[in-house]
């Protein structure tokens, strides 16, 4: 009889599944305050273009319901809030209370109130009824989820028929030279920057490792199809450093 | 993708600054709020996709598919679109294609065509009074050049079209080449004859 595997990855380390959530929470609790600044510095601002492309692929309309999962500091939620208008609704969900707090403060400072609600939620067990959302986005969050298959199934459940899921996540560069340069950058430069700017080398070391351990483009596509998503496609961004996967529920 | 995305983001920023400095922009935006308009201009690398909010716009990429209305037009005909009286005629002649509600397309265009920004005040805010004044003067000159630009564009278009009509056809050009070749041969023959006459005349007559 096959033994049930209770271990998972936390960066390059193998840890018990029930420990990972707390360890990831620790990382994001630590980086929450400087998350936006670090994103801009480490990606040279390119993360804004990746998010713009995600919005382009969302097809979101006035009056729709959007779930921005692992929404962190609310970059996507802010844009969706304006697009769906007062008749629509955006739910900014994150498992991490600190990130959610930073997101809530940021959106309120931007004057975005009324159609945005904030929910502390685990992507594997989403606390919403079936067929609730027209669109679900998860940007740079899926790789931190312990059981990605369970999370994808949960997202499918709460998505309305005809709705779509967009997964924006680090992936595998499709050019060998770029891949090597990116390795040097993520394992040697990124943790140093984390140390200098956010005074937290370990968290950024984890981020680099978790990017390497995340499934590549084709594997994630298969995982989405296995979860029940249809017409799954992906689009490489910046040479495959990041990929946007899109799948539909019919 | 990145270069066009950066261009798009920069234009979006500039347009939003202009809209924020136009006191009547909100009134015009109210009619199109929550809607998406796409302008397809042949010759541009991608369509212009605008999503309207209560006080601003978003410039989206070509992948956004939930568009409420669109206009397709050639770059050379774009300036004529600002004249509402010509739009029907352009549609009938197939120079412009409108999908969705034409009123929405008109309202979307008015958001930008009726922009009324005090550029001197705006530039002075960012750059200081003197550079702001000079830059605003430049903008005014550009505005004054707009009718001239349209005239020049039409003139260039006419000249190019007429040149095409006047240019020789391939058949005419082939006949012309044949004539030139025949003339060349006649010239060669004439040259040889002249040479032989010259030789004959330069040879002294035989004496006994």
CSV table of C-alpha atoms in Angstrom, one decimal:
chain,number,residue,atom,x,y,z
A,1,UNK,CA,0.0,0.0,0.0
A,2,UNK,CA,1.3,3.4,-1.0
A,3,UNK,CA,2.3,5.6,2.0
A,4,UNK,CA,0.5,9.0,2.1
A,5,UNK,CA,3.0,11.7,1.6
A,6,UNK,CA,2.7,14.3,4.4
A,7,UNK,CA,5.7,16.4,3.2
A,8,UNK,CA,6.0,19.3,0.9
A,9,UNK,CA,8.5,21.9,-0.2
A,10,UNK,CA,9.3,25.1,1.6
A,11,UNK,CA,11.8,26.6,-0.9
A,12,UNK,CA,14.5,23.9,-1.2
A,13,UNK,CA,13.7,22.4,2.2
A,14,UNK,CA,11.3,19.5,2.7
A,15,UNK,CA,8.9,20.2,5.5
A,16,UNK,CA,5.7,18.7,6.9
A,17,UNK,CA,2.6,19.8,5.1
A,18,UNK,CA,1.0,21.3,8.2
A,19,UNK,CA,4.1,23.3,8.9
A,20,UNK,CA,4.4,25.1,5.5
A,21,UNK,CA,1.4,27.4,5.9
A,22,UNK,CA,2.9,28.8,9.1
A,23,UNK,CA,6.3,29.1,7.6
A,24,UNK,CA,5.0,31.0,4.5
A,25,UNK,CA,2.9,33.1,6.8
A,26,UNK,CA,6.1,34.0,8.7
A,27,UNK,CA,7.8,35.1,5.5
A,28,UNK,CA,4.9,37.3,4.3
A,29,UNK,CA,4.4,38.7,7.8
A,30,UNK,CA,8.0,39.8,7.6
A,31,UNK,CA,7.9,41.3,4.2
A,32,UNK,CA,4.4,42.8,4.1
A,33,UNK,CA,5.5,46.3,5.1
A,34,UNK,CA,8.0,46.6,2.2
A,35,UNK,CA,6.3,44.3,-0.2
A,36,UNK,CA,5.5,46.9,-2.9
A,37,UNK,CA,8.8,48.6,-2.6
A,38,UNK,CA,10.7,45.3,-3.0
A,39,UNK,CA,8.6,44.3,-5.9
A,40,UNK,CA,9.5,47.5,-7.7
A,41,UNK,CA,13.1,47.2,-6.9
A,42,UNK,CA,13.6,43.5,-7.6
A,43,UNK,CA,11.6,43.4,-10.8
A,44,UNK,CA,12.8,46.9,-12.0
A,45,UNK,CA,9.1,47.8,-12.1
A,46,UNK,CA,8.3,45.1,-14.7
A,47,UNK,CA,5.8,43.5,-12.3
A,48,UNK,CA,3.5,46.4,-13.2
A,49,UNK,CA,3.6,45.4,-16.8
A,50,UNK,CA,2.9,41.7,-16.0
A,51,UNK,CA,-0.1,42.8,-14.0
A,52,UNK,CA,-1.3,45.1,-16.8
A,53,UNK,CA,-1.2,42.1,-19.1
A,54,UNK,CA,-3.2,40.1,-16.6
A,55,UNK,CA,-5.9,42.8,-16.6
A,56,UNK,CA,-5.9,42.8,-20.4
A,57,UNK,CA,-6.6,39.1,-20.3
A,58,UNK,CA,-9.3,39.4,-17.7
A,59,UNK,CA,-12.1,40.5,-19.9
A,60,UNK,CA,-13.7,41.9,-16.8
A,61,UNK,CA,-16.8,44.0,-17.2
A,62,UNK,CA,-19.0,46.4,-15.3
A,63,UNK,CA,-21.1,44.6,-12.6
A,64,UNK,CA,-19.1,41.4,-12.4
A,65,UNK,CA,-17.7,39.7,-9.3
A,66,UNK,CA,-14.0,39.3,-9.0
A,67,UNK,CA,-11.9,37.3,-6.5
A,68,UNK,CA,-8.3,38.5,-6.2
A,69,UNK,CA,-6.8,35.6,-4.4
A,70,UNK,CA,-3.5,35.9,-2.5
A,71,UNK,CA,-4.2,39.5,-3.5
A,72,UNK,CA,-1.5,40.9,-1.2
A,73,UNK,CA,-1.3,44.6,-1.4
A,74,UNK,CA,-4.1,44.9,-3.8
A,75,UNK,CA,-2.6,46.0,-7.1
A,76,UNK,CA,-5.0,44.0,-9.2
A,77,UNK,CA,-8.0,44.6,-6.9
A,78,UNK,CA,-7.6,48.3,-7.2
A,79,UNK,CA,-7.9,48.2,-11.0
A,80,UNK,CA,-10.7,45.6,-11.0
A,81,UNK,CA,-12.6,47.7,-8.5
A,82,UNK,CA,-12.8,50.6,-11.0
A,83,UNK,CA,-13.6,48.3,-13.9
A,84,UNK,CA,-16.5,46.5,-12.2
A,85,UNK,CA,-17.9,49.8,-10.9
A,86,UNK,CA,-20.4,50.2,-8.1
A,87,UNK,CA,-22.7,47.4,-9.4
A,88,UNK,CA,-19.8,44.9,-9.2
A,89,UNK,CA,-17.8,43.5,-6.4
A,90,UNK,CA,-14.1,42.7,-5.8
A,91,UNK,CA,-13.1,40.4,-3.0
A,92,UNK,CA,-9.4,40.8,-1.9
A,93,UNK,CA,-8.5,37.5,-0.2
A,94,UNK,CA,-5.2,36.5,1.4
A,95,UNK,CA,-4.3,33.9,3.9
A,96,UNK,CA,-1.9,36.4,5.5
A,97,UNK,CA,-3.4,38.9,7.9
A,98,UNK,CA,-0.5,41.3,7.6
A,99,UNK,CA,-0.6,41.4,3.8
A,100,UNK,CA,-4.4,41.9,3.9
A,101,UNK,CA,-4.0,44.8,6.3
A,102,UNK,CA,-1.4,46.5,4.1
A,103,UNK,CA,-3.7,45.9,1.1
A,104,UNK,CA,-6.7,47.3,2.9
A,105,UNK,CA,-4.8,50.4,4.0
A,106,UNK,CA,-3.4,51.0,0.5
A,107,UNK,CA,-6.8,50.7,-1.2
A,108,UNK,CA,-8.5,53.0,1.3
A,109,UNK,CA,-5.7,55.5,0.8
A,110,UNK,CA,-6.4,55.4,-2.9
A,111,UNK,CA,-10.0,56.1,-2.2
A,112,UNK,CA,-11.2,52.7,-3.3
A,113,UNK,CA,-14.0,51.8,-1.0
A,114,UNK,CA,-17.6,50.5,-1.4
A,115,UNK,CA,-17.2,47.6,-3.8
A,116,UNK,CA,-14.2,45.9,-2.3
A,117,UNK,CA,-14.4,43.5,0.6
A,118,UNK,CA,-11.5,41.8,2.4
A,119,UNK,CA,-11.4,38.2,3.4
A,120,UNK,CA,-8.7,36.2,5.1
A,121,UNK,CA,-9.0,32.9,3.3
A,122,UNK,CA,-7.1,29.8,2.6
A,123,UNK,CA,-6.9,29.1,-1.2
A,124,UNK,CA,-7.4,25.4,-0.6
A,125,UNK,CA,-10.7,25.9,1.3
A,126,UNK,CA,-12.3,29.0,-0.1
A,127,UNK,CA,-15.1,30.2,2.1
A,128,UNK,CA,-17.5,31.1,-0.7
A,129,UNK,CA,-20.6,29.4,-2.2
A,130,UNK,CA,-20.3,27.5,-5.5
A,131,UNK,CA,-20.5,29.5,-8.7
A,132,UNK,CA,-19.9,32.9,-7.1
A,133,UNK,CA,-17.2,34.7,-9.2
A,134,UNK,CA,-16.9,35.7,-12.8
A,135,UNK,CA,-13.2,36.0,-12.5
A,136,UNK,CA,-10.5,34.7,-10.2
A,137,UNK,CA,-6.9,36.0,-10.3
A,138,UNK,CA,-4.0,34.7,-8.3
A,139,UNK,CA,-0.8,36.7,-8.9
A,140,UNK,CA,2.4,35.4,-7.4
A,141,UNK,CA,0.5,33.4,-4.8
A,142,UNK,CA,0.0,29.9,-6.1
A,143,UNK,CA,3.6,28.8,-5.5
A,144,UNK,CA,3.2,29.5,-1.8
A,145,UNK,CA,0.1,27.3,-1.5
A,146,UNK,CA,0.8,23.9,0.2
A,147,UNK,CA,-1.6,21.8,-1.8
A,148,UNK,CA,-1.9,23.5,-5.2
A,149,UNK,CA,-4.2,20.8,-6.7
A,150,UNK,CA,-6.7,21.3,-3.8
A,151,UNK,CA,-6.5,25.1,-4.3
A,152,UNK,CA,-7.2,24.8,-8.1
A,153,UNK,CA,-10.2,22.6,-7.4
A,154,UNK,CA,-11.5,25.1,-4.8
A,155,UNK,CA,-11.1,27.9,-7.3
A,156,UNK,CA,-13.0,25.9,-9.9
A,157,UNK,CA,-15.8,25.3,-7.4
A,158,UNK,CA,-16.4,29.0,-6.6
A,159,UNK,CA,-16.1,30.1,-10.2
A,160,UNK,CA,-19.3,30.7,-12.2
A,161,UNK,CA,-19.8,28.7,-15.4
A,162,UNK,CA,-18.3,30.8,-18.1
A,163,UNK,CA,-15.9,32.3,-15.6
A,164,UNK,CA,-12.2,32.3,-15.9
A,165,UNK,CA,-9.1,31.8,-13.7
A,166,UNK,CA,-5.9,33.7,-14.3
A,167,UNK,CA,-2.7,32.5,-12.7
A,168,UNK,CA,0.2,34.9,-12.9
A,169,UNK,CA,3.3,33.2,-11.5
A,170,UNK,CA,7.0,32.9,-11.9
A,171,UNK,CA,7.9,30.1,-14.3
A,172,UNK,CA,10.8,28.7,-16.3
A,173,UNK,CA,12.7,31.0,-18.7
A,174,UNK,CA,12.6,29.5,-22.2
A,175,UNK,CA,16.1,30.7,-23.2
A,176,UNK,CA,19.0,28.9,-21.6
A,177,UNK,CA,21.2,32.0,-21.4
A,178,UNK,CA,18.4,34.0,-19.7
A,179,UNK,CA,17.8,31.1,-17.4
A,180,UNK,CA,21.4,31.1,-16.2
A,181,UNK,CA,21.4,34.9,-15.8
A,182,UNK,CA,18.1,34.7,-13.9
A,183,UNK,CA,19.5,32.0,-11.6
A,184,UNK,CA,22.5,34.2,-10.7
A,185,UNK,CA,20.2,37.2,-10.1
A,186,UNK,CA,17.7,35.3,-8.0
A,187,UNK,CA,20.1,33.4,-5.8
A,188,UNK,CA,22.8,36.0,-5.4
A,189,UNK,CA,21.4,39.4,-6.0
A,190,UNK,CA,17.8,39.0,-4.7
A,191,UNK,CA,18.6,37.9,-1.1
A,192,UNK,CA,21.3,40.6,-0.9
A,193,UNK,CA,18.7,43.2,-1.9
A,194,UNK,CA,16.3,41.7,0.7
A,195,UNK,CA,19.0,42.1,3.3
A,196,UNK,CA,19.9,45.7,2.4
A,197,UNK,CA,16.4,47.1,1.8
A,198,UNK,CA,14.0,45.0,3.8
A,199,UNK,CA,16.6,43.8,6.4
A,200,UNK,CA,15.4,40.2,5.7
A,201,UNK,CA,17.7,38.0,3.7
A,202,UNK,CA,16.0,34.7,4.6
A,203,UNK,CA,12.6,35.6,3.3
A,204,UNK,CA,14.0,36.6,-0.1
A,205,UNK,CA,16.1,33.5,-0.2
A,206,UNK,CA,12.9,31.6,0.3
A,207,UNK,CA,11.2,33.5,-2.5
A,208,UNK,CA,14.0,32.6,-4.9
A,209,UNK,CA,13.9,29.0,-3.9
A,210,UNK,CA,10.1,28.8,-4.1
A,211,UNK,CA,10.3,30.2,-7.6
A,212,UNK,CA,12.6,27.3,-8.6
A,213,UNK,CA,10.4,24.7,-7.0
A,214,UNK,CA,7.2,26.0,-8.7
A,215,UNK,CA,5.9,23.8,-11.6
A,216,UNK,CA,6.9,24.9,-15.1
A,217,UNK,CA,4.5,26.2,-17.7
A,218,UNK,CA,3.4,22.8,-19.1
A,219,UNK,CA,3.1,21.2,-15.7
A,220,UNK,CA,0.9,23.9,-14.3
A,221,UNK,CA,-1.3,23.8,-17.5
A,222,UNK,CA,-1.7,20.0,-16.9
A,223,UNK,CA,-2.6,20.7,-13.2
A,224,UNK,CA,-5.3,23.2,-14.2
A,225,UNK,CA,-6.7,20.7,-16.7
A,226,UNK,CA,-6.7,17.9,-14.1
A,227,UNK,CA,-8.6,20.2,-11.7
A,228,UNK,CA,-11.3,20.6,-14.3
A,229,UNK,CA,-10.4,23.9,-16.1
A,230,UNK,CA,-11.0,23.9,-19.8
A,231,UNK,CA,-9.3,25.8,-22.8
A,232,UNK,CA,-6.2,26.2,-20.6
A,233,UNK,CA,-3.5,28.3,-22.3
A,234,UNK,CA,-0.5,30.1,-21.1
A,235,UNK,CA,1.5,33.1,-22.2
A,236,UNK,CA,5.1,33.6,-21.4
A,237,UNK,CA,6.2,37.1,-20.2
A,238,UNK,CA,9.7,38.4,-20.2
A,239,UNK,CA,11.1,35.3,-21.8
A,240,UNK,CA,9.2,32.9,-19.5
A,241,UNK,CA,10.4,34.4,-16.2
A,242,UNK,CA,6.7,34.8,-15.6
A,243,UNK,CA,3.8,33.0,-17.2
A,244,UNK,CA,0.1,33.9,-17.2
A,245,UNK,CA,-2.1,30.8,-17.3
A,246,UNK,CA,-5.7,31.1,-18.3
A,247,UNK,CA,-8.4,28.5,-17.9
A,248,UNK,CA,-12.2,28.5,-18.1
A,249,UNK,CA,-15.0,26.8,-16.3
A,250,UNK,CA,-17.9,25.7,-18.5
B,1,UNK,CA,4.9,43.3,-25.4
B,2,UNK,CA,7.0,45.3,-22.8
B,3,UNK,CA,7.8,48.2,-25.1
B,4,UNK,CA,4.2,48.7,-26.2
B,5,UNK,CA,3.0,48.2,-22.6
B,6,UNK,CA,5.4,50.9,-21.4
B,7,UNK,CA,4.2,53.2,-24.2
B,8,UNK,CA,0.6,52.4,-23.3
B,9,UNK,CA,1.2,53.1,-19.6
B,10,UNK,CA,2.9,56.4,-20.4
B,11,UNK,CA,0.1,57.6,-22.7
B,12,UNK,CA,-2.5,56.5,-20.1
B,13,UNK,CA,-0.7,58.6,-17.5
B,14,UNK,CA,-0.5,61.6,-19.8
B,15,UNK,CA,-4.2,61.4,-20.7
B,16,UNK,CA,-5.2,61.0,-17.1
B,17,UNK,CA,-3.2,64.1,-16.1
B,18,UNK,CA,-4.9,66.0,-18.9
B,19,UNK,CA,-8.4,64.8,-17.9
B,20,UNK,CA,-7.7,65.6,-14.2
B,21,UNK,CA,-6.9,69.2,-15.3
B,22,UNK,CA,-10.0,69.6,-17.4
B,23,UNK,CA,-12.8,70.9,-15.2
B,24,UNK,CA,-15.5,69.5,-17.6
B,25,UNK,CA,-13.9,66.1,-18.1
B,26,UNK,CA,-16.1,64.4,-15.5
B,27,UNK,CA,-19.3,65.5,-17.3
B,28,UNK,CA,-18.1,63.9,-20.5
B,29,UNK,CA,-16.8,60.8,-18.8
B,30,UNK,CA,-20.2,60.3,-17.0
B,31,UNK,CA,-21.8,59.2,-20.3
B,32,UNK,CA,-19.3,56.5,-21.0
B,33,UNK,CA,-18.3,55.4,-17.5
B,34,UNK,CA,-17.8,51.6,-17.1
B,35,UNK,CA,-17.7,51.1,-20.9
B,36,UNK,CA,-14.8,50.0,-23.2
B,37,UNK,CA,-14.1,51.6,-26.6
B,38,UNK,CA,-11.6,50.3,-29.2
B,39,UNK,CA,-10.2,52.3,-32.0
B,40,UNK,CA,-8.6,50.2,-34.8
B,41,UNK,CA,-6.3,52.4,-36.9
B,42,UNK,CA,-4.7,50.6,-39.8
B,43,UNK,CA,-1.0,51.3,-39.7
B,44,UNK,CA,-0.7,51.4,-35.9
B,45,UNK,CA,1.0,48.4,-34.2
B,46,UNK,CA,-2.1,47.7,-32.0
B,47,UNK,CA,-5.6,49.0,-31.5
B,48,UNK,CA,-6.3,51.7,-28.9
B,49,UNK,CA,-8.5,50.2,-26.2
B,50,UNK,CA,-9.9,52.7,-23.7
B,51,UNK,CA,-11.8,51.8,-20.5
B,52,UNK,CA,-13.6,54.8,-19.0
B,53,UNK,CA,-14.0,55.4,-15.3
B,54,UNK,CA,-15.8,58.3,-13.5
B,55,UNK,CA,-12.7,60.5,-13.5
B,56,UNK,CA,-10.1,58.7,-15.6
B,57,UNK,CA,-9.4,56.2,-18.3
B,58,UNK,CA,-7.4,53.0,-18.6
B,59,UNK,CA,-5.5,52.2,-21.8
B,60,UNK,CA,-5.8,48.4,-22.1
B,61,UNK,CA,-4.0,46.0,-24.4
B,62,UNK,CA,-5.3,44.2,-27.5
B,63,UNK,CA,-6.0,41.1,-25.5
B,64,UNK,CA,-8.9,42.7,-23.7
B,65,UNK,CA,-12.0,41.3,-25.4
B,66,UNK,CA,-15.1,42.8,-23.6
B,67,UNK,CA,-15.4,45.8,-25.8
B,68,UNK,CA,-18.7,47.8,-26.0
B,69,UNK,CA,-18.0,49.5,-29.3
B,70,UNK,CA,-15.3,50.0,-31.8
B,71,UNK,CA,-14.3,52.1,-34.8
B,72,UNK,CA,-12.0,50.9,-37.6
B,73,UNK,CA,-10.5,53.6,-39.8
B,74,UNK,CA,-7.4,54.2,-41.9
B,75,UNK,CA,-4.7,56.6,-40.5
B,76,UNK,CA,-5.2,59.0,-43.4
B,77,UNK,CA,-9.0,59.3,-42.7
B,78,UNK,CA,-8.6,59.7,-38.9
B,79,UNK,CA,-8.6,63.5,-38.9
B,80,UNK,CA,-11.9,63.5,-40.8
B,81,UNK,CA,-13.6,61.6,-38.0
B,82,UNK,CA,-13.6,64.6,-35.8
B,83,UNK,CA,-16.0,66.2,-38.2
B,84,UNK,CA,-19.4,64.6,-37.3
B,85,UNK,CA,-21.0,65.7,-40.5
B,86,UNK,CA,-18.6,63.5,-42.6
B,87,UNK,CA,-19.0,60.3,-40.5
B,88,UNK,CA,-22.1,59.1,-42.3
B,89,UNK,CA,-20.6,59.7,-45.7
B,90,UNK,CA,-17.4,57.8,-44.6
B,91,UNK,CA,-19.5,54.9,-43.3
B,92,UNK,CA,-21.4,54.7,-46.6
B,93,UNK,CA,-18.2,54.7,-48.6
B,94,UNK,CA,-16.7,52.0,-46.4
B,95,UNK,CA,-13.8,54.2,-45.1
B,96,UNK,CA,-15.0,53.8,-41.5
B,97,UNK,CA,-16.6,50.8,-39.8
B,98,UNK,CA,-18.4,51.3,-36.5
B,99,UNK,CA,-19.6,48.4,-34.3
B,100,UNK,CA,-21.8,48.9,-31.3
B,101,UNK,CA,-23.8,52.1,-30.5
B,102,UNK,CA,-22.6,55.0,-32.7
B,103,UNK,CA,-23.6,57.4,-30.0
B,104,UNK,CA,-21.2,55.7,-27.6
B,105,UNK,CA,-18.4,56.1,-30.2
B,106,UNK,CA,-19.2,59.8,-30.5
B,107,UNK,CA,-19.3,60.2,-26.7
B,108,UNK,CA,-16.0,58.4,-26.4
B,109,UNK,CA,-14.4,60.6,-29.0
B,110,UNK,CA,-15.8,63.8,-27.3
B,111,UNK,CA,-14.0,62.9,-24.1
B,112,UNK,CA,-10.7,63.7,-25.8
B,113,UNK,CA,-11.7,66.1,-28.6
B,114,UNK,CA,-13.2,68.5,-26.1
B,115,UNK,CA,-10.3,68.4,-23.8
B,116,UNK,CA,-9.8,71.9,-22.4
B,117,UNK,CA,-6.6,72.1,-20.4
B,118,UNK,CA,-4.8,75.2,-19.3
B,119,UNK,CA,-1.4,73.9,-20.4
B,120,UNK,CA,0.5,76.9,-19.1
B,121,UNK,CA,-0.9,76.3,-15.6
B,122,UNK,CA,-0.3,72.6,-15.9
B,123,UNK,CA,3.3,72.8,-17.1
B,124,UNK,CA,4.1,75.6,-14.6
B,125,UNK,CA,3.0,73.3,-11.8
B,126,UNK,CA,5.6,70.7,-12.8
B,127,UNK,CA,8.3,72.7,-14.4
B,128,UNK,CA,8.1,76.3,-13.1
B,129,UNK,CA,6.6,79.4,-14.6
B,130,UNK,CA,9.0,80.2,-17.4
B,131,UNK,CA,9.6,76.7,-18.9
B,132,UNK,CA,5.8,76.2,-18.4
B,133,UNK,CA,5.1,79.3,-20.5
B,134,UNK,CA,7.4,78.3,-23.3
B,135,UNK,CA,6.1,74.8,-23.4
B,136,UNK,CA,2.5,76.0,-23.5
B,137,UNK,CA,3.4,78.3,-26.4
B,138,UNK,CA,4.7,75.2,-28.2
B,139,UNK,CA,1.5,73.4,-27.6
B,140,UNK,CA,-0.5,76.4,-28.9
B,141,UNK,CA,1.6,76.4,-32.1
B,142,UNK,CA,1.0,72.7,-32.5
B,143,UNK,CA,-2.7,73.3,-32.2
B,144,UNK,CA,-2.6,76.0,-34.8
B,145,UNK,CA,-0.7,73.6,-37.1
B,146,UNK,CA,-3.4,71.0,-36.9
B,147,UNK,CA,-5.5,72.3,-39.9
B,148,UNK,CA,-2.3,72.8,-41.9
B,149,UNK,CA,-1.3,69.3,-41.1
B,150,UNK,CA,-4.6,67.9,-42.3
B,151,UNK,CA,-4.2,70.0,-45.5
B,152,UNK,CA,-0.6,68.8,-46.0
B,153,UNK,CA,-1.7,65.2,-45.4
B,154,UNK,CA,-4.4,65.5,-48.1
B,155,UNK,CA,-2.0,67.2,-50.5
B,156,UNK,CA,0.6,64.4,-50.0
B,157,UNK,CA,-2.1,61.8,-50.6
B,158,UNK,CA,-3.3,63.5,-53.8
B,159,UNK,CA,0.2,63.9,-55.2
B,160,UNK,CA,1.0,60.3,-54.5
B,161,UNK,CA,-2.2,59.1,-56.0
B,162,UNK,CA,-1.8,61.3,-59.1
B,163,UNK,CA,1.8,60.1,-59.5
B,164,UNK,CA,0.6,56.5,-59.6
B,165,UNK,CA,-2.0,57.4,-62.2
B,166,UNK,CA,0.5,59.3,-64.4
B,167,UNK,CA,3.3,56.7,-64.1
B,168,UNK,CA,3.9,54.5,-67.2
B,169,UNK,CA,2.4,51.1,-67.3
B,170,UNK,CA,4.7,48.0,-67.5
B,171,UNK,CA,3.7,47.4,-71.1
B,172,UNK,CA,4.3,51.0,-72.1
B,173,UNK,CA,7.7,50.8,-70.4
B,174,UNK,CA,8.6,47.5,-72.3
B,175,UNK,CA,7.7,49.1,-75.6
B,176,UNK,CA,9.8,52.2,-74.7
B,177,UNK,CA,12.7,49.9,-73.9
B,178,UNK,CA,12.3,48.2,-77.3
B,179,UNK,CA,12.4,51.6,-79.0
B,180,UNK,CA,15.5,52.6,-77.1
B,181,UNK,CA,17.2,49.3,-78.0
B,182,UNK,CA,16.3,49.8,-81.7
B,183,UNK,CA,17.5,53.4,-81.6
B,184,UNK,CA,20.8,52.1,-80.0
B,185,UNK,CA,21.3,49.7,-82.9
B,186,UNK,CA,20.6,52.4,-85.5
B,187,UNK,CA,23.2,54.6,-83.7
B,188,UNK,CA,25.8,51.8,-83.7
B,189,UNK,CA,25.2,51.2,-87.4
B,190,UNK,CA,25.5,55.0,-88.1
B,191,UNK,CA,28.7,55.1,-86.1
B,192,UNK,CA,30.2,52.2,-88.1
B,193,UNK,CA,29.3,53.9,-91.3
B,194,UNK,CA,30.7,57.2,-90.2
B,195,UNK,CA,33.9,55.4,-89.2
B,196,UNK,CA,34.2,53.7,-92.5
B,197,UNK,CA,33.6,57.1,-94.4
B,198,UNK,CA,36.2,58.7,-92.1
B,199,UNK,CA,38.7,55.9,-92.9
B,200,UNK,CA,38.0,56.2,-96.6
B,201,UNK,CA,38.4,60.0,-96.6
B,202,UNK,CA,41.7,59.8,-94.6
B,203,UNK,CA,43.3,57.2,-96.9
B,204,UNK,CA,45.3,59.1,-99.6
B,205,UNK,CA,44.3,58.3,-103.1
B,206,UNK,CA,46.6,55.8,-104.9
B,207,UNK,CA,49.1,57.4,-107.2
B,208,UNK,CA,50.6,55.6,-110.2
